[in-house]
Amino acid sequence: MRRNPIHDLPGASRLTRRDVLRTSLLGAAAKFTAPAFIGEGFLNQAMAASDGPGSADGPIVLVVQLTGGNDGLNTVVPANVSAQNASSIYYDERPNLAVPASSVLNLSDGFGLHPALSSLHSVWGEGDLAIINGVGYNNPNLSHFASTDYWHTAQPNAPVRDGWLGRFFDHQCSGTGGCEPTIGVNIDSRPNLAFFSEEGTAGISMERPDAFRWRDEDYGYQVEDPTMESLYRRATGIDHPLVSGISGTDPALAYVQQAAQSAMISSRTVKCALEAGATTFPTSSKWDDVEDNNYFARRLREIASMINGGLNTEVYYVEQGGYDTHADQIDPNAAIAALGGRHNQLLTELNEGLDAFISEMKAQGNWDRLCIFTVSEFGRKVIENGTNGTDHGAAAPVFVMGGGVNAGLYGSLPNLNEANRIKNDSLAATVDFRQIYKTVLQQWLGVPSGNISQVLQGTPGSLPTIPFLNAFS
Amino acid sequence: MPAPPLLPQSSWTRRTASHLLSRGAFSGTPEEHEAFYQLGNTSGVAAAVDSLINQTADLSANPLPSWLEGFSNGDFEGDAELPYLYRESTLIGWFYQQCRHGAPVAAKMWKFWIDHFPVQIATSPFDTRFVVYSRYLDLLRQNAVGNFDTLLREVSWSEGMMAMLDLQQSQKGRVNENFGRELLELFTLGVEGGYTESDVQAAADAFTGRRFRSNPPYTNFRHEAYLDNQIGLWDAETSTWHPEQYTYIDESEKTLLGETLPSLERTLPGDPRITRGDPNEHGELAITIILNQPQTARYLVEKIWRYFASPEIPPTILADLADRFRNDHNYEITPLLRDIFLSAAFYAPEAIGTQIKDPVDLIISSQKMLGAADTGIATTSELFEELGYVLYAPPNIAGWPEPDGEGNQWLSTGSMMFRLNLHSLFTHGERSLFQRSWRIPDASDAPYSSEFPFPDFIDLNALIPKVVRDPKDAALLIDHLNDRLLPFHRLRPDQRRSLIQHIRRTRSGSDLEGVYREVIRQIASLPEFQMQ
């Protein structure tokens, strides 16, 4: 399949990348070639600036994607929820899989967290965790790939090819003379559809910041003037006064050329930030407790080091994979089955990573700048399957954490009753996920309500925000 | 159904010849490009196409890793001292060698199927996973340019895929939908391919009860047990096989894509007549129904077209090719490839030089164009890993990104930086490119491993002929390197000028060879080098 299966909808009219380039090439290229943009002066200016896009003390959003479809019912457990018989249905439908009510970490209204999420429970106790129940969208698609795309584009069941964060970056960067690609950082070796936009120039994806640099060292000849790096930058069009370096006729080549320019430019910025923060990181000792094979925590640590170095990034995006728990979600041989198995392991790693990261942010004094929230392409079915696991479902809860959060439970648990389920035992959404996006954009990232429709294209303007988040100040 | 319009002989040029050699194979040296062009010129386009697709894999030149051949009773017995990472590297090395030196079309299709039917090695039990995964790779290799019907059925019975998508555990009343869903969504019809959630359920039900022996008495890698998959139970307690236990099979009537799978009415309970290959088995019937859908052929043809040709297949070409693939070729893959490579649409001007190389294409075409030595098992493994291609660990069941141009998912900013730096390995021996140099090199890794002294990675004499080696001839040299390294693109005048100036600025007595190495690196690092 293609990564963006929405391309293949029959009869869908679509903007091709060629069209996009035809209309926006000049703007995009101009951004990259404007000397003010790439000069070191701009970099230092941006890093010293105290406000505007990409400042060193502005708001930061961290999106945590739980890839594979997290089982919401075993994460925020309806342990003692009498309304609509939720608890009795939950325990009836999951005889082997349910988290016992006696094990959960109590929240309120009869809900409890999976016991692996102890640090999130502490954040709850400190008043910095909001949980929104029943998040999804109408007519859910149970394919990982289609549904992930919908969460990325924020346009469910529509054939679009740009992402909500890419449109946000365009919004932030237009009319300001451009901004650096590092306004958005996706910690992944693969790109993220959520970062795609018509301008296509802001936001970067990389896995290891320390290795993210042009190799130009110790070859022992001719590195005075021009340096090999400057020769190469000029060849790609970055420092060239007249040449954009971006093909106007071949969209695929243009894409690679933009990626090369973005890599050359943003790698300098990242290197600068890592060097700036090298002597003061890490601040929290909790990183020492993180298991070596917790790759999610390792990625959070990289993000923490860039925040520490003052990188001018507004949105970080990180993924924890493995949530497609069709089998061995629990361990039937464990004393308490739901406290063993893969889901417990995943939540333990999530908990451990977030614990160290939050502690680090507090020690750095950056906690009040942060809004962390989780996304997942779907939840899982109400019923357990035959292999100690759960199959693809629909609505599920979302976590929001940060200094500006109004703690509490929001949304509502979908009716678990068989008659109310959709798509073979899945839960119908009670909250549209774009309400979360809208709230974060307006309250935290400062997008004026009148501009929300630019970023959340196709979202009905009437879709309300949810009061889980104060305005960033 | 007639074949799509053919490429006219008059359109066979050095450019179209190089296009076919880059897409249908892994590019080549300038001499190979020229010879291929001349073949099509003197013997006709069809002869050139056939010379590519008729090459057969020579396994003797490309043997399985030797430790696989002697397997007995699980992976580690007898070879317990062979480190895990070394085993992984040798499997990658096996794949790499086939791409580097084997039958190129078969290798390209092998790569396609590894992506189409991706299996993560770690979904199999620890003590048998190398047997299971190696067999799975071998199954894909053996059927790579064979018949899709056969291939799909083989995959559906393979231990690798059964473990990957939980089929091994799915049973009547305790159904796991994973395989049924991906069979429709990813393997045959495509998302939005005209099936419903109840078809997903029916497909999942149809494959209940399939089992392989999870702890089999392997006597060696090619043990017959491999061909002996059946429906039934392996009782690990008593180490006995119970093919008579049918309770795991959902025998009831099902409706899949509007077709009926009749109830399996048995005269005797436990009648062991339903085994692999029985056309009445519901999994086999389900595949037959799915293959009868025109959409299945369309989906595959579109995907294969994107892989070899261009992101958008013209609708009439799609209709022709899909119809021929299903009705005329009976899902035989080689005739489909022949149709594609002979078609004029494959050589459309906007298709040529506009595909972003995937990691395997990039490494192998670089090595061929630069005349660089083969990389060994550890070096190759690290290169592929840095570029996002870990053979035995696909990112998910949708496989790796496709090499199409629009919003190409192979290229993140980070992997782009690695691609830009990559050629410093070949030109300057830049070993610090690898952050995770924990793989264990063996003799195959010379000269790239740090275990060995700094060697000539590239043959500078071949890359820079004597006649253009004087800095006065810098313009000729740059044009020569342009032809060699960027066959589909011309350097911009300012790029050409600045490289020429760079050579001419070299002071007498300084390291001219070092300058040439840098110039080669600069050209190979240009974004245009990422295109084929």
PDB file of C-alpha atoms in Angstrom, chain B residues 195-375:
ATOM      1  CA  TYR B 195     -14.215  -4.896   1.080  1.00  0.00           C
ATOM      2  CA  THR B 196     -16.129  -4.334   4.303  1.00  0.00           C
ATOM      3  CA  GLU B 197     -15.511  -5.008   7.975  1.00  0.00           C
ATOM      4  CA  SER B 198     -17.558  -8.188   7.645  1.00  0.00           C
ATOM      5  CA  ASP B 199     -15.249  -9.336   4.845  1.00  0.00           C
ATOM      6  CA  VAL B 200     -12.361  -8.795   7.243  1.00  0.00           C
ATOM      7  CA  GLN B 201     -14.160 -10.987   9.754  1.00  0.00           C
ATOM      8  CA  ALA B 202     -14.915 -13.664   7.163  1.00  0.00           C
ATOM      9  CA  ALA B 203     -11.308 -13.699   5.969  1.00  0.00           C
ATOM     10  CA  ALA B 204     -10.102 -14.000   9.548  1.00  0.00           C
ATOM     11  CA  ASP B 205     -12.534 -16.854  10.209  1.00  0.00           C
ATOM     12  CA  ALA B 206     -11.484 -18.641   7.016  1.00  0.00           C
ATOM     13  CA  PHE B 207      -7.892 -19.015   8.176  1.00  0.00           C
ATOM     14  CA  THR B 208      -8.635 -20.290  11.663  1.00  0.00           C
ATOM     15  CA  GLY B 209      -6.944 -23.472  12.710  1.00  0.00           C
ATOM     16  CA  ARG B 210      -3.853 -23.270  10.567  1.00  0.00           C
ATOM     17  CA  ARG B 211      -0.816 -24.312  12.500  1.00  0.00           C
ATOM     18  CA  PHE B 212       2.801 -25.089  12.027  1.00  0.00           C
ATOM     19  CA  ARG B 213       4.844 -27.062  14.453  1.00  0.00           C
ATOM     20  CA  SER B 214       6.134 -24.502  16.831  1.00  0.00           C
ATOM     21  CA  ASN B 215       8.907 -26.721  18.094  1.00  0.00           C
ATOM     22  CA  PRO B 216       9.562 -28.917  15.137  1.00  0.00           C
ATOM     23  CA  PRO B 217      12.120 -31.657  14.795  1.00  0.00           C
ATOM     24  CA  TYR B 218      14.173 -29.809  12.218  1.00  0.00           C
ATOM     25  CA  THR B 219      16.884 -31.942  10.781  1.00  0.00           C
ATOM     26  CA  ASN B 220      18.244 -29.220   8.594  1.00  0.00           C
ATOM     27  CA  PHE B 221      17.269 -25.983   6.947  1.00  0.00           C
ATOM     28  CA  ARG B 222      15.423 -27.645   4.112  1.00  0.00           C
ATOM     29  CA  HIS B 223      13.703 -30.279   6.190  1.00  0.00           C
ATOM     30  CA  GLU B 224      10.473 -31.576   4.775  1.00  0.00           C
ATOM     31  CA  ALA B 225       8.560 -30.295   7.756  1.00  0.00           C
ATOM     32  CA  TYR B 226       8.730 -27.021   5.947  1.00  0.00           C
ATOM     33  CA  LEU B 227       6.406 -28.422   3.307  1.00  0.00           C
ATOM     34  CA  ASP B 228       4.291 -30.262   5.787  1.00  0.00           C
ATOM     35  CA  ASN B 229       2.189 -27.497   7.248  1.00  0.00           C
ATOM     36  CA  GLN B 230      -1.230 -28.701   8.125  1.00  0.00           C
ATOM     37  CA  ILE B 231      -4.254 -27.983  10.139  1.00  0.00           C
ATOM     38  CA  GLY B 232      -4.118 -29.436  13.557  1.00  0.00           C
ATOM     39  CA  LEU B 233      -2.418 -29.201  16.859  1.00  0.00           C
ATOM     40  CA  TRP B 234       1.064 -29.614  18.099  1.00  0.00           C
ATOM     41  CA  ASP B 235       0.997 -30.767  21.668  1.00  0.00           C
ATOM     42  CA  ALA B 236       4.155 -29.469  23.237  1.00  0.00           C
ATOM     43  CA  GLU B 237       3.540 -31.429  26.443  1.00  0.00           C
ATOM     44  CA  THR B 238       3.672 -34.802  24.779  1.00  0.00           C
ATOM     45  CA  SER B 239       5.563 -33.750  21.674  1.00  0.00           C
ATOM     46  CA  THR B 240       2.913 -35.177  19.428  1.00  0.00           C
ATOM     47  CA  TRP B 241       1.130 -33.836  16.434  1.00  0.00           C
ATOM     48  CA  HIS B 242      -2.651 -34.019  16.350  1.00  0.00           C
ATOM     49  CA  PRO B 243      -3.875 -33.361  12.875  1.00  0.00           C
ATOM     50  CA  GLU B 244      -7.213 -34.865  13.859  1.00  0.00           C
ATOM     51  CA  GLN B 245      -8.105 -32.005  16.182  1.00  0.00           C
ATOM     52  CA  TYR B 246     -10.348 -29.873  14.105  1.00  0.00           C
ATOM     53  CA  THR B 247     -11.913 -27.891  16.852  1.00  0.00           C
ATOM     54  CA  TYR B 248      -9.826 -24.889  15.954  1.00  0.00           C
ATOM     55  CA  ILE B 249     -11.263 -24.591  12.453  1.00  0.00           C
ATOM     56  CA  ASP B 250     -14.303 -22.480  11.824  1.00  0.00           C
ATOM     57  CA  GLU B 251     -16.111 -24.851   9.471  1.00  0.00           C
ATOM     58  CA  SER B 252     -19.267 -22.831   9.117  1.00  0.00           C
ATOM     59  CA  GLU B 253     -20.471 -21.235   5.915  1.00  0.00           C
ATOM     60  CA  LYS B 254     -19.028 -17.783   5.280  1.00  0.00           C
ATOM     61  CA  THR B 255     -19.586 -14.969   2.828  1.00  0.00           C
ATOM     62  CA  LEU B 256     -16.489 -13.258   1.513  1.00  0.00           C
ATOM     63  CA  LEU B 257     -16.717 -10.482  -1.076  1.00  0.00           C
ATOM     64  CA  GLY B 258     -20.185 -11.710  -2.005  1.00  0.00           C
ATOM     65  CA  GLU B 259     -19.048 -15.299  -2.576  1.00  0.00           C
ATOM     66  CA  THR B 260     -19.985 -18.244  -0.432  1.00  0.00           C
ATOM     67  CA  LEU B 261     -17.503 -20.500   1.277  1.00  0.00           C
ATOM     68  CA  PRO B 262     -19.637 -23.594   1.835  1.00  0.00           C
ATOM     69  CA  SER B 263     -19.765 -25.238   5.203  1.00  0.00           C
ATOM     70  CA  LEU B 264     -17.207 -28.001   5.569  1.00  0.00           C
ATOM     71  CA  GLU B 265     -19.574 -30.837   6.215  1.00  0.00           C
ATOM     72  CA  ARG B 266     -17.709 -33.842   7.392  1.00  0.00           C
ATOM     73  CA  THR B 267     -19.057 -37.315   7.496  1.00  0.00           C
ATOM     74  CA  LEU B 268     -16.845 -38.194  10.387  1.00  0.00           C
ATOM     75  CA  PRO B 269     -15.715 -35.864  13.100  1.00  0.00           C
ATOM     76  CA  GLY B 270     -12.013 -35.400  12.821  1.00  0.00           C
ATOM     77  CA  ASP B 271     -11.844 -36.521   9.217  1.00  0.00           C
ATOM     78  CA  PRO B 272      -8.250 -35.564   8.396  1.00  0.00           C
ATOM     79  CA  ARG B 273      -8.902 -34.788   4.788  1.00  0.00           C
ATOM     80  CA  ILE B 274      -8.444 -31.053   5.111  1.00  0.00           C
ATOM     81  CA  THR B 275      -4.762 -30.394   4.774  1.00  0.00           C
ATOM     82  CA  ARG B 276      -2.625 -27.954   2.979  1.00  0.00           C
ATOM     83  CA  GLY B 277      -3.412 -27.844  -0.688  1.00  0.00           C
ATOM     84  CA  ASP B 278      -7.007 -29.000  -0.313  1.00  0.00           C
ATOM     85  CA  PRO B 279      -8.924 -26.510  -2.443  1.00  0.00           C
ATOM     86  CA  ASN B 280     -11.913 -26.754  -0.099  1.00  0.00           C
ATOM     87  CA  GLU B 281      -9.989 -25.499   2.883  1.00  0.00           C
ATOM     88  CA  HIS B 282     -11.485 -22.107   3.613  1.00  0.00           C
ATOM     89  CA  GLY B 283      -8.194 -20.235   3.577  1.00  0.00           C
ATOM     90  CA  GLU B 284      -7.405 -21.607   0.117  1.00  0.00           C
ATOM     91  CA  LEU B 285     -10.931 -20.815  -1.068  1.00  0.00           C
ATOM     92  CA  ALA B 286     -10.656 -17.298   0.312  1.00  0.00           C
ATOM     93  CA  ILE B 287      -7.473 -16.725  -1.677  1.00  0.00           C
ATOM     94  CA  THR B 288      -9.130 -18.069  -4.815  1.00  0.00           C
ATOM     95  CA  ILE B 289     -12.021 -15.646  -4.343  1.00  0.00           C
ATOM     96  CA  ILE B 290      -9.677 -12.746  -3.704  1.00  0.00           C
ATOM     97  CA  LEU B 291      -7.566 -13.543  -6.769  1.00  0.00           C
ATOM     98  CA  ASN B 292     -10.705 -13.567  -8.888  1.00  0.00           C
ATOM     99  CA  GLN B 293     -11.290  -9.927  -8.020  1.00  0.00           C
ATOM    100  CA  PRO B 294     -10.106  -7.615 -10.805  1.00  0.00           C
ATOM    101  CA  GLN B 295      -9.175  -5.183  -8.041  1.00  0.00           C
ATOM    102  CA  THR B 296      -6.441  -7.558  -6.821  1.00  0.00           C
ATOM    103  CA  ALA B 297      -4.674  -7.423 -10.170  1.00  0.00           C
ATOM    104  CA  ARG B 298      -5.178  -3.676 -10.369  1.00  0.00           C
ATOM    105  CA  TYR B 299      -3.760  -3.141  -6.901  1.00  0.00           C
ATOM    106  CA  LEU B 300      -0.661  -5.211  -7.607  1.00  0.00           C
ATOM    107  CA  VAL B 301      -0.052  -3.751 -11.055  1.00  0.00           C
ATOM    108  CA  GLU B 302      -0.336  -0.222  -9.683  1.00  0.00           C
ATOM    109  CA  LYS B 303       2.105  -0.990  -6.909  1.00  0.00           C
ATOM    110  CA  ILE B 304       4.587  -2.765  -9.194  1.00  0.00           C
ATOM    111  CA  TRP B 305       4.315   0.122 -11.644  1.00  0.00           C
ATOM    112  CA  ARG B 306       5.108   2.617  -8.896  1.00  0.00           C
ATOM    113  CA  TYR B 307       8.068   0.495  -7.881  1.00  0.00           C
ATOM    114  CA  PHE B 308       9.616   0.326 -11.338  1.00  0.00           C
ATOM    115  CA  ALA B 309       8.203   3.209 -13.336  1.00  0.00           C
ATOM    116  CA  SER B 310       6.413   6.227 -11.916  1.00  0.00           C
ATOM    117  CA  PRO B 311       3.967   7.346  -9.216  1.00  0.00           C
ATOM    118  CA  GLU B 312       0.999   7.613 -11.546  1.00  0.00           C
ATOM    119  CA  ILE B 313       0.120   4.845 -13.970  1.00  0.00           C
ATOM    120  CA  PRO B 314      -1.934   6.051 -16.944  1.00  0.00           C
ATOM    121  CA  PRO B 315      -5.470   4.597 -16.530  1.00  0.00           C
ATOM    122  CA  THR B 316      -5.532   2.812 -19.868  1.00  0.00           C
ATOM    123  CA  ILE B 317      -2.160   1.211 -19.173  1.00  0.00           C
ATOM    124  CA  LEU B 318      -3.403   0.087 -15.773  1.00  0.00           C
ATOM    125  CA  ALA B 319      -6.525  -1.430 -17.289  1.00  0.00           C
ATOM    126  CA  ASP B 320      -4.500  -3.268 -19.954  1.00  0.00           C
ATOM    127  CA  LEU B 321      -1.788  -4.526 -17.655  1.00  0.00           C
ATOM    128  CA  ALA B 322      -4.163  -5.619 -14.883  1.00  0.00           C
ATOM    129  CA  ASP B 323      -6.365  -7.474 -17.323  1.00  0.00           C
ATOM    130  CA  ARG B 324      -3.390  -9.218 -18.875  1.00  0.00           C
ATOM    131  CA  PHE B 325      -1.838 -10.013 -15.500  1.00  0.00           C
ATOM    132  CA  ARG B 326      -4.966 -11.800 -14.261  1.00  0.00           C
ATOM    133  CA  ASN B 327      -6.489 -13.250 -17.431  1.00  0.00           C
ATOM    134  CA  ASP B 328      -3.620 -13.769 -19.857  1.00  0.00           C
ATOM    135  CA  HIS B 329      -0.664 -14.311 -17.566  1.00  0.00           C
ATOM    136  CA  ASN B 330      -2.584 -16.048 -14.750  1.00  0.00           C
ATOM    137  CA  TYR B 331      -0.664 -13.947 -12.249  1.00  0.00           C
ATOM    138  CA  GLU B 332       2.723 -14.917 -13.685  1.00  0.00           C
ATOM    139  CA  ILE B 333       5.071 -12.111 -12.740  1.00  0.00           C
ATOM    140  CA  THR B 334       7.744 -12.264 -15.435  1.00  0.00           C
ATOM    141  CA  PRO B 335       5.333 -11.633 -18.353  1.00  0.00           C
ATOM    142  CA  LEU B 336       3.920  -8.669 -16.439  1.00  0.00           C
ATOM    143  CA  LEU B 337       7.407  -7.221 -16.053  1.00  0.00           C
ATOM    144  CA  ARG B 338       8.040  -7.808 -19.740  1.00  0.00           C
ATOM    145  CA  ASP B 339       4.841  -5.908 -20.572  1.00  0.00           C
ATOM    146  CA  ILE B 340       5.976  -3.036 -18.366  1.00  0.00           C
ATOM    147  CA  PHE B 341       9.542  -2.818 -19.663  1.00  0.00           C
ATOM    148  CA  LEU B 342       8.406  -2.964 -23.284  1.00  0.00           C
ATOM    149  CA  SER B 343       5.747  -0.307 -22.907  1.00  0.00           C
ATOM    150  CA  ALA B 344       6.306   3.213 -24.162  1.00  0.00           C
ATOM    151  CA  ALA B 345       4.733   4.574 -20.988  1.00  0.00           C
ATOM    152  CA  PHE B 346       7.562   3.122 -18.907  1.00  0.00           C
ATOM    153  CA  TYR B 347       9.918   5.447 -20.768  1.00  0.00           C
ATOM    154  CA  ALA B 348       7.782   8.591 -20.507  1.00  0.00           C
ATOM    155  CA  PRO B 349      10.107  11.602 -20.292  1.00  0.00           C
ATOM    156  CA  GLU B 350       8.689  12.624 -16.924  1.00  0.00           C
ATOM    157  CA  ALA B 351       9.469   9.160 -15.543  1.00  0.00           C
ATOM    158  CA  ILE B 352      13.157   9.192 -16.403  1.00  0.00           C
ATOM    159  CA  GLY B 353      15.521  10.225 -13.623  1.00  0.00           C
ATOM    160  CA  THR B 354      12.650  11.184 -11.344  1.00  0.00           C
ATOM    161  CA  GLN B 355      12.558   8.285  -8.900  1.00  0.00           C
ATOM    162  CA  ILE B 356      14.242   8.665  -5.535  1.00  0.00           C
ATOM    163  CA  LYS B 357      16.583   5.748  -4.922  1.00  0.00           C
ATOM    164  CA  ASP B 358      15.677   3.505  -2.059  1.00  0.00           C
ATOM    165  CA  PRO B 359      18.544   2.534   0.271  1.00  0.00           C
ATOM    166  CA  VAL B 360      19.445  -0.639  -1.611  1.00  0.00           C
ATOM    167  CA  ASP B 361      19.350   1.067  -5.009  1.00  0.00           C
ATOM    168  CA  LEU B 362      21.412   3.918  -3.614  1.00  0.00           C
ATOM    169  CA  ILE B 363      24.205   1.796  -2.146  1.00  0.00           C
ATOM    170  CA  ILE B 364      24.511  -0.580  -5.073  1.00  0.00           C
ATOM    171  CA  SER B 365      24.270   2.041  -7.796  1.00  0.00           C
ATOM    172  CA  SER B 366      26.861   4.128  -5.938  1.00  0.00           C
ATOM    173  CA  GLN B 367      29.221   1.221  -5.767  1.00  0.00           C
ATOM    174  CA  LYS B 368      28.748   0.409  -9.433  1.00  0.00           C
ATOM    175  CA  MET B 369      29.100   4.003 -10.603  1.00  0.00           C
ATOM    176  CA  LEU B 370      32.123   4.686  -8.421  1.00  0.00           C
ATOM    177  CA  GLY B 371      33.684   1.322  -9.034  1.00  0.00           C
ATOM    178  CA  ALA B 372      33.830   0.884  -5.281  1.00  0.00           C
ATOM    179  CA  ALA B 373      34.590  -2.452  -3.706  1.00  0.00           C
ATOM    180  CA  ASP B 374      31.760  -4.544  -2.295  1.00  0.00           C
ATOM    181  CA  THR B 375      30.936  -3.759   1.271  1.00  0.00           C
TER     182      THR B 375
END
